[in-house]
Amino acid sequence: MILKLFIYEKRKYMEQINFEQLSKFSKAGPRYTSYPTAIEFKDTPEVKTAYLEELKNSQAPLSIYLHLPFCRSACYFCGCNVVYTSKVDKRIRYIEYLKKELEIFKKFVDINRLVTQLHFGGGTPTFFTAEELDEIIHAIKNTFPNFSDDAEISCEIDPRFLNREQMKILADNGFNRISFGVQDFDIEVQNAVHRVQPFDIVKQSVDLSREFGVKSVNIDLIYGLPFQTLESFKNTLELSLKLNPDRFAIFNYAHVPWLMKTMRKIDETTLPKPSEKLKILKYSIDFLTSHNYKMIGMDHFAKPDDELFLAIEKGELHRNFQGYTTKGGTQLLGIGLTSIGYGENYYIQNFKDMKSYEKTIDNGELPIFRGVKLDEDDKIRKAVIMELMSNFKLNIKRLEQQFNIDFKTYFADEVLELKPFLEDEIVQIFDDKIQVSFTGTMMIRNIAMVFDKYMHQHKNSKKIFSKTI
């Protein structure tokens, strides 16, 4: 009976996604890992003042992001800030500067504040040896010793570069979530994006993480890569399912060669057409929901007992630079080259080039490059956009009480701009809430853009964002 009910619910879900509407509304737009988005970040004294004041005065729980930027070679699809090298001395030097940066933080932050999240991103974090990873982890925990018992401690891993010694260090230090970058298992696709990793290598890495007791394993896939077809991606999904991950993330490839030089190595004539991408997306949703995964956010899938699914059921899911999370209300500290942090009143980013990063730290200062100070309007719009992006609905009454506004008066122009979505029944507006349809969840970036006051400045700028679908 339960199986029949699940199949019925899955079919009903798929029937309510109108893929023709997705094509109709697709256009370039932000992914909204922040609001305002990073293109609004500037180098101004006001930003630094807001940042340092909040570091000193806030008692919110801490979320820590550490950027480990090194990779041995380029993956052509990658949009991350990466340093390509194979030199050991660069790793050692970087660790020393991370330690110096952590020492400087002690001047501004109450180091005994509760830490609820720690995330290692890259680059390739396992570019560092087991001993080096241990040194980095201990530097962080010696600086911020008060981790919560249920802290989410996670690491992004390239399955090609993980050994037993590294996995043991991660497990011994409490890492409980691992995200494996798979992207695609088709050899033609892998060759085209300069990242060849056979299924057996990925399976060995996943099995190793399970052996060491990692509670949550995530598999990251990308659709829209060169030479991908619906048939080839079906095989990737079937192979990925054999790994039995707790979560899937299936991202739409953002082809922005004007921003990322490595993407210029991709022959654009080999990229799948939008119609093929939609077929892949539709099949992926159908395939995963039929195998007992639930759709979370615009690109994540999780098993029904996963905390992400439970959070979205309660309307308590949050979104940050690491994706979807249940840990809201934190102050994010970005540590390392190009890392981004945020608080209630600001976003801040470290220098992107190593020379400036090191020079600033040598001067005894945090390596602040740029950021944005949020005014009251930014905060209101951020609350709207992030709740829509996370939970596909907006509690109007709660927003009105929080900011002492009348929603339909404050957002009168935006409500009018939502008219095409209302006419197509993608969005419904009630007195107490905004509700997004199942189809609307797939174009949530488009809906969020309506509330983004900065988008009007960029409406004629084609080479800023990737397509939403």
C-alpha positions as CSV (number, residue, x, y, z in Angstrom):
1,M,0.0,0.0,0.0
2,I,2.8,2.4,0.9
3,L,4.6,1.6,-2.4
4,K,1.4,2.3,-4.4
5,L,0.9,5.5,-2.6
6,F,4.5,6.6,-3.3
7,I,4.2,5.8,-7.0
8,Y,0.9,7.7,-7.1
9,E,2.4,10.8,-5.4
10,K,5.5,10.7,-7.7
11,R,3.3,10.6,-10.9
12,K,1.1,13.3,-9.5
13,Y,4.2,15.4,-8.8
14,M,5.6,15.0,-12.3
15,E,2.3,15.7,-13.9
16,Q,2.3,19.1,-12.2
17,I,5.7,20.2,-13.7
18,N,5.0,22.0,-16.9
19,F,8.3,21.9,-18.9
20,E,7.0,24.1,-21.6
21,Q,6.7,26.9,-19.1
22,L,10.3,26.4,-18.0
23,S,11.4,27.2,-21.6
24,K,9.1,30.2,-21.7
25,F,10.6,31.9,-18.6
26,S,14.2,30.9,-19.0
27,K,16.7,33.8,-19.0
28,A,20.0,34.8,-17.4
29,G,19.9,35.3,-13.7
30,P,21.7,34.9,-10.4
31,R,21.8,31.6,-8.3
32,Y,21.1,33.7,-5.1
33,T,23.6,32.2,-2.8
34,S,23.6,35.7,-1.5
35,Y,21.6,38.9,-1.7
36,P,22.8,41.3,-2.8
37,T,24.8,39.1,-5.2
38,A,28.6,39.2,-5.5
39,I,28.6,41.5,-8.5
40,E,27.4,44.3,-6.1
41,F,30.5,43.8,-3.8
42,K,32.7,46.9,-3.6
43,D,35.9,48.0,-1.8
44,T,34.6,50.6,0.6
45,P,35.4,51.7,4.1
46,E,31.8,51.3,5.2
47,V,31.9,47.6,4.3
48,K,35.0,46.9,6.4
49,T,33.6,48.9,9.4
50,A,30.3,47.0,9.3
51,Y,32.2,43.7,9.1
52,L,34.6,44.4,12.0
53,E,31.9,45.9,14.3
54,E,29.7,42.8,13.8
55,L,32.6,40.5,14.4
56,K,33.2,42.1,17.7
57,N,29.6,42.5,18.9
58,S,27.6,39.5,17.5
59,Q,27.0,36.4,19.6
60,A,25.3,34.5,16.8
61,P,26.5,30.9,16.3
62,L,29.4,30.6,13.9
63,S,29.5,28.9,10.5
64,I,33.1,28.5,9.2
65,Y,34.0,28.2,5.5
66,L,37.6,27.4,4.7
67,H,38.8,27.7,1.1
68,L,41.6,25.3,0.0
69,P,42.2,26.6,-3.5
70,F,44.7,24.3,-5.1
71,C,44.1,21.8,-7.9
72,R,46.6,19.8,-9.9
73,S,44.9,20.5,-13.2
74,A,41.9,22.3,-14.6
75,C,38.4,20.9,-14.9
76,Y,37.0,23.0,-17.8
77,F,33.4,23.2,-16.4
78,C,34.6,24.6,-13.0
79,G,33.5,28.1,-11.9
80,C,35.5,28.1,-8.6
81,N,38.5,30.3,-7.8
82,V,41.4,27.8,-8.2
83,V,45.2,27.9,-8.1
84,Y,46.7,25.2,-10.4
85,T,49.9,23.7,-9.0
86,S,51.7,20.5,-8.0
87,K,54.3,22.2,-5.8
88,V,54.5,21.0,-2.2
89,D,55.9,24.3,-0.9
90,K,52.8,26.2,-2.0
91,R,50.7,24.0,0.3
92,I,53.0,24.5,3.2
93,R,53.1,28.2,2.7
94,Y,49.3,28.4,2.5
95,I,48.9,26.6,5.8
96,E,51.2,29.1,7.5
97,Y,49.1,32.0,6.2
98,L,45.8,30.3,7.3
99,K,47.3,30.1,10.8
100,K,48.2,33.8,10.7
101,E,44.7,34.7,9.5
102,L,43.2,32.7,12.3
103,E,45.4,34.5,14.8
104,I,44.2,37.9,13.5
105,F,40.5,36.7,13.9
106,K,41.2,36.4,17.6
107,K,41.4,40.2,17.8
108,F,37.9,40.6,16.6
109,V,35.8,37.5,17.4
110,D,34.8,35.9,20.7
111,I,36.5,32.6,20.0
112,N,34.2,30.8,22.5
113,R,31.1,31.4,20.4
114,L,29.3,28.2,19.3
115,V,30.3,26.7,16.0
116,T,27.5,24.8,14.2
117,Q,29.1,24.4,10.8
118,L,32.5,23.8,9.3
119,H,33.0,23.4,5.5
120,F,36.1,22.7,3.5
121,G,35.7,23.8,-0.1
122,G,38.1,24.2,-3.0
123,G,39.9,23.7,-5.2
124,T,40.7,20.2,-4.1
125,P,40.8,19.9,-0.3
126,T,42.5,16.5,-0.6
127,F,45.3,18.1,-2.5
128,F,46.7,18.4,1.0
129,T,48.2,15.3,2.6
130,A,46.6,13.6,5.7
131,E,49.2,15.3,8.0
132,E,48.5,18.7,6.4
133,L,44.7,18.3,6.7
134,D,45.2,17.4,10.4
135,E,47.3,20.5,10.9
136,I,44.7,22.7,9.3
137,I,41.8,21.2,11.3
138,H,43.7,21.5,14.6
139,A,44.5,25.2,13.8
140,I,40.8,25.9,13.4
141,K,39.7,23.9,16.4
142,N,42.4,25.5,18.6
143,T,41.1,28.9,17.5
144,F,37.4,28.1,17.8
145,P,37.1,25.2,20.4
146,N,33.4,25.3,21.0
147,F,31.8,23.1,18.4
148,S,28.2,22.0,19.0
149,D,27.5,18.3,19.4
150,D,25.4,18.3,16.2
151,A,27.7,20.5,14.2
152,E,27.7,19.8,10.4
153,I,31.4,19.3,9.4
154,S,31.7,18.7,5.7
155,C,34.2,18.5,2.9
156,E,34.1,18.6,-0.9
157,I,36.1,15.8,-2.4
158,D,37.4,14.9,-5.8
159,P,37.1,11.1,-5.8
160,R,40.4,10.8,-7.8
161,F,42.3,12.2,-4.9
162,L,41.4,10.5,-1.6
163,N,43.3,7.9,0.3
164,R,42.8,6.0,3.5
165,E,45.1,8.2,5.6
166,Q,43.2,11.4,4.5
167,M,39.8,9.8,5.2
168,K,40.9,8.6,8.6
169,I,42.0,12.2,9.6
170,L,38.7,13.6,8.4
171,A,36.7,11.0,10.3
172,D,38.8,11.3,13.5
173,N,38.1,15.0,13.4
174,G,34.3,14.6,13.2
175,F,33.7,15.2,9.5
176,N,30.2,13.8,9.0
177,R,29.2,14.9,5.5
178,I,31.2,14.4,2.3
179,S,30.3,15.7,-1.1
180,F,31.8,13.8,-4.0
181,G,32.2,15.7,-7.3
182,V,31.1,13.2,-10.0
183,Q,29.5,15.4,-12.7
184,D,29.1,12.6,-15.3
185,F,30.3,9.0,-15.9
186,D,30.4,9.1,-19.7
187,I,34.0,8.9,-20.9
188,E,33.3,11.3,-23.9
189,V,31.9,13.9,-21.6
190,Q,34.8,13.4,-19.1
191,N,37.4,13.8,-21.8
192,A,35.7,17.0,-23.1
193,V,35.8,18.6,-19.6
194,H,39.3,17.3,-18.7
195,R,38.2,15.2,-15.8
196,V,38.4,11.5,-16.3
197,Q,37.3,9.4,-13.3
198,P,36.0,5.9,-13.8
199,F,33.1,4.6,-11.8
200,D,35.4,2.1,-9.9
201,I,37.5,5.0,-8.5
202,V,34.4,6.9,-7.4
203,K,33.0,3.8,-5.7
204,Q,36.3,3.1,-3.9
205,S,36.2,6.7,-2.4
206,V,32.5,6.4,-1.5
207,D,33.0,3.0,0.1
208,L,36.0,4.4,2.0
209,S,33.9,7.2,3.5
210,R,31.2,4.7,4.5
211,E,33.8,2.5,6.1
212,F,34.9,5.4,8.3
213,G,31.4,6.1,9.4
214,V,30.5,9.2,7.4
215,K,26.8,9.7,8.1
216,S,25.9,11.6,4.9
217,V,27.3,11.1,1.4
218,N,26.4,13.5,-1.3
219,I,26.9,13.0,-5.1
220,D,27.2,16.1,-7.3
221,L,26.2,15.8,-11.0
222,I,26.0,18.5,-13.7
223,Y,23.7,18.5,-16.7
224,G,24.4,20.7,-19.7
225,L,28.0,19.5,-20.2
226,P,29.5,18.9,-23.7
227,F,28.4,15.8,-25.5
228,Q,25.7,15.0,-22.9
229,T,22.5,13.4,-24.1
230,L,19.5,12.1,-22.4
231,E,20.6,8.5,-23.0
232,S,24.2,9.1,-21.7
233,F,22.9,10.9,-18.6
234,K,20.5,8.0,-17.9
235,N,23.5,5.8,-17.5
236,T,25.2,8.3,-15.2
237,L,22.1,8.4,-13.0
238,E,21.9,4.6,-12.8
239,L,25.6,4.2,-11.9
240,S,25.3,7.0,-9.3
241,L,22.3,5.2,-7.7
242,K,24.5,2.2,-7.1
243,L,26.6,4.3,-4.8
244,N,23.4,4.8,-2.6
245,P,24.1,8.5,-1.7
246,D,22.0,10.2,1.0
247,R,21.7,13.3,-1.2
248,F,22.1,14.2,-4.9
249,A,22.9,17.7,-6.2
250,I,22.1,18.0,-9.9
251,F,23.3,21.4,-11.1
252,N,22.7,23.2,-14.4
253,Y,26.0,23.9,-16.0
254,A,26.7,27.6,-16.0
255,H,28.7,28.3,-19.2
256,V,30.3,31.7,-18.6
257,P,33.6,31.7,-20.6
258,W,33.8,35.5,-20.4
259,L,34.4,35.0,-16.6
260,M,36.2,31.7,-16.5
261,K,39.1,31.2,-18.9
262,T,39.1,27.4,-18.7
263,M,35.6,27.3,-20.0
264,R,36.9,28.7,-23.3
265,K,38.5,25.3,-23.9
266,I,35.0,23.8,-24.3
267,D,33.7,23.7,-27.9
268,E,30.3,25.4,-27.5
269,T,28.9,23.4,-30.5
270,T,29.1,20.3,-28.4
271,L,26.9,21.6,-25.6
272,P,23.4,20.1,-25.5
273,K,20.6,22.2,-26.8
274,P,18.1,23.7,-24.2
275,S,15.5,21.2,-25.3
276,E,17.9,18.3,-24.5
277,K,18.8,19.8,-21.2
278,L,15.1,20.0,-20.3
279,K,14.7,16.3,-21.2
280,I,17.7,15.5,-19.0
281,L,16.2,17.5,-16.1
282,K,12.8,16.0,-16.5
283,Y,14.2,12.5,-16.6
284,S,16.4,13.1,-13.6
285,I,13.5,14.3,-11.5
286,D,11.4,11.3,-12.6
287,F,14.2,8.8,-12.0
288,L,15.2,10.0,-8.5
289,T,11.7,10.5,-7.2
290,S,10.9,7.0,-8.4
291,H,13.8,5.7,-6.4
292,N,12.6,7.3,-3.1
293,Y,14.5,10.6,-3.2
294,K,12.6,13.8,-2.6
295,M,13.3,17.1,-4.4
296,I,14.7,19.8,-2.1
297,G,15.3,23.3,-3.3
298,M,15.9,23.9,-7.0
299,D,18.7,21.3,-7.5
300,H,18.9,19.0,-4.5
301,F,17.4,15.6,-3.8
302,A,17.4,13.7,-0.5
303,K,16.0,10.6,1.1
304,P,12.7,11.2,3.0
305,D,14.4,10.9,6.4
306,D,17.1,13.5,5.6
307,E,17.1,16.6,7.7
308,L,16.9,18.8,4.6
309,F,13.5,17.3,3.7
310,L,12.3,17.6,7.2
311,A,13.3,21.2,7.3
312,I,11.5,22.1,4.1
313,E,8.4,20.4,5.3
314,K,8.5,22.9,8.3
315,G,9.5,25.8,6.1
316,E,12.8,26.1,8.0
317,L,15.3,25.4,5.2
318,H,18.1,28.0,4.6
319,R,20.4,28.8,1.8
320,N,24.0,30.0,1.8
321,F,27.2,29.7,-0.2
322,Q,27.5,26.0,0.6
323,G,24.0,25.3,-0.7
324,Y,20.9,24.3,1.3
325,T,21.3,23.9,5.1
326,T,19.2,23.5,8.3
327,K,21.7,25.8,10.2
328,G,20.1,29.2,10.0
329,G,20.9,32.4,12.0
330,T,24.6,32.0,11.9
331,Q,27.5,34.4,11.1
332,L,29.6,32.9,8.4
333,L,33.4,33.4,8.7
334,G,35.2,33.0,5.3
335,I,38.8,31.9,5.8
336,G,41.4,31.6,3.1
337,L,42.0,33.0,-0.3
338,T,38.8,34.4,-2.0
339,S,36.5,33.1,0.8
340,I,33.2,34.9,1.4
341,G,31.6,35.5,4.8
342,Y,28.4,37.2,5.9
343,G,26.6,38.6,8.9
344,E,23.3,40.4,9.6
345,N,24.6,43.7,8.0
346,Y,27.2,42.7,5.5
347,Y,28.8,40.3,3.0
348,I,32.6,40.3,2.8
349,Q,35.1,38.6,0.5
350,N,38.9,38.0,0.9
351,F,41.4,38.8,-1.8
352,K,41.4,36.6,-4.9
353,D,45.1,36.8,-5.6
354,M,47.7,35.2,-3.4
355,K,50.1,38.2,-3.3
356,S,47.5,40.6,-1.9
357,Y,46.1,38.0,0.5
358,E,49.6,37.3,2.0
359,K,50.6,41.0,2.1
360,T,47.5,42.1,4.0
361,I,47.9,39.3,6.5
362,D,51.6,40.2,6.9
363,N,50.4,43.7,7.8
364,G,48.4,42.2,10.7
365,E,45.0,42.8,9.0
366,L,42.2,40.5,7.8
367,P,42.6,40.0,4.1
368,I,39.5,41.9,3.1
369,F,39.1,42.6,-0.6
370,R,35.5,43.8,-1.1
371,G,31.9,43.4,0.1
372,V,28.6,45.1,0.6
373,K,26.9,46.8,3.6
374,L,23.2,45.9,3.7
375,D,20.7,48.8,4.2
376,E,17.2,48.1,5.5
377,D,15.8,47.6,2.0
378,D,18.5,45.0,1.2
379,K,17.6,43.1,4.4
380,I,13.9,43.1,3.6
381,R,14.6,41.9,0.0
382,K,17.1,39.3,1.2
383,A,14.6,37.9,3.6
384,V,12.0,37.5,0.7
385,I,14.5,36.1,-1.8
386,M,16.1,33.6,0.5
387,E,12.8,32.3,1.9
388,L,11.5,31.8,-1.6
389,M,14.7,30.2,-2.8
390,S,14.7,27.8,0.2
391,N,11.1,26.9,0.9
392,F,9.3,28.0,-2.3
393,K,6.9,30.0,-0.3
394,L,6.9,33.3,1.7
395,N,5.2,33.9,5.0
396,I,4.0,37.4,4.4
397,K,2.6,38.0,7.9
398,R,5.9,37.0,9.5
399,L,7.8,39.3,7.1
400,E,5.5,42.2,7.9
401,Q,6.0,41.8,11.6
402,Q,9.7,41.4,11.3
403,F,10.3,44.6,9.3
404,N,7.1,46.6,10.2
405,I,5.9,46.9,6.6
406,D,2.8,46.3,4.6
407,F,3.9,43.8,2.0
408,K,1.6,44.7,-0.8
409,T,2.3,48.4,-0.4
410,Y,6.1,48.0,-0.1
411,F,6.2,45.6,-3.0
412,A,3.4,47.1,-5.2
413,D,5.6,47.2,-8.3
414,E,6.9,43.7,-7.7
415,V,3.4,42.3,-7.3
416,L,2.6,43.7,-10.7
417,E,5.8,42.3,-12.2
418,L,4.7,38.8,-11.0
419,K,1.6,39.0,-13.2
420,P,2.9,36.6,-15.9
421,F,3.7,34.0,-13.2
422,L,0.2,34.5,-11.7
423,E,-1.5,34.2,-15.1
424,D,0.3,30.9,-15.7
425,E,-0.5,29.7,-12.1
426,I,3.1,29.4,-11.3
427,V,2.7,31.7,-8.3
428,Q,-0.3,32.4,-6.0
429,I,-0.5,35.4,-3.7
430,F,-2.7,35.2,-0.7
431,D,-3.2,37.7,2.2
432,D,-0.8,35.7,4.4
433,K,1.6,34.0,2.0
434,I,3.1,33.6,-1.5
435,Q,3.0,30.0,-2.7
436,V,5.0,28.7,-5.7
437,S,3.7,25.8,-7.8
438,F,5.7,22.6,-8.5
439,T,6.7,24.1,-11.9
440,G,7.6,27.3,-10.1
441,T,10.2,25.4,-8.0
442,M,12.2,24.8,-11.1
443,M,12.2,28.5,-12.0
444,I,12.5,29.9,-8.5
445,R,15.5,32.0,-9.6
446,N,13.2,33.8,-12.1
447,I,10.6,34.5,-9.4
448,A,13.2,35.7,-6.9
449,M,14.6,38.1,-9.6
450,V,11.4,40.1,-9.4
451,F,12.3,41.2,-5.9
452,D,16.0,42.0,-6.8
453,K,16.3,45.8,-7.1
454,Y,19.7,45.5,-8.6
455,M,18.6,43.4,-11.6
456,H,17.2,46.5,-13.3
457,Q,20.8,47.9,-13.5
458,H,21.9,44.7,-15.3
459,K,18.9,44.0,-17.6
460,N,20.9,45.0,-20.7
461,S,24.1,43.2,-19.6
462,K,24.0,39.7,-21.2
463,K,27.4,38.5,-20.0
464,I,27.0,38.5,-16.2
465,F,24.8,35.5,-15.3
466,S,24.1,32.1,-16.7
467,K,20.7,30.9,-17.9
468,T,18.3,29.9,-15.2
469,I,17.1,26.8,-17.2
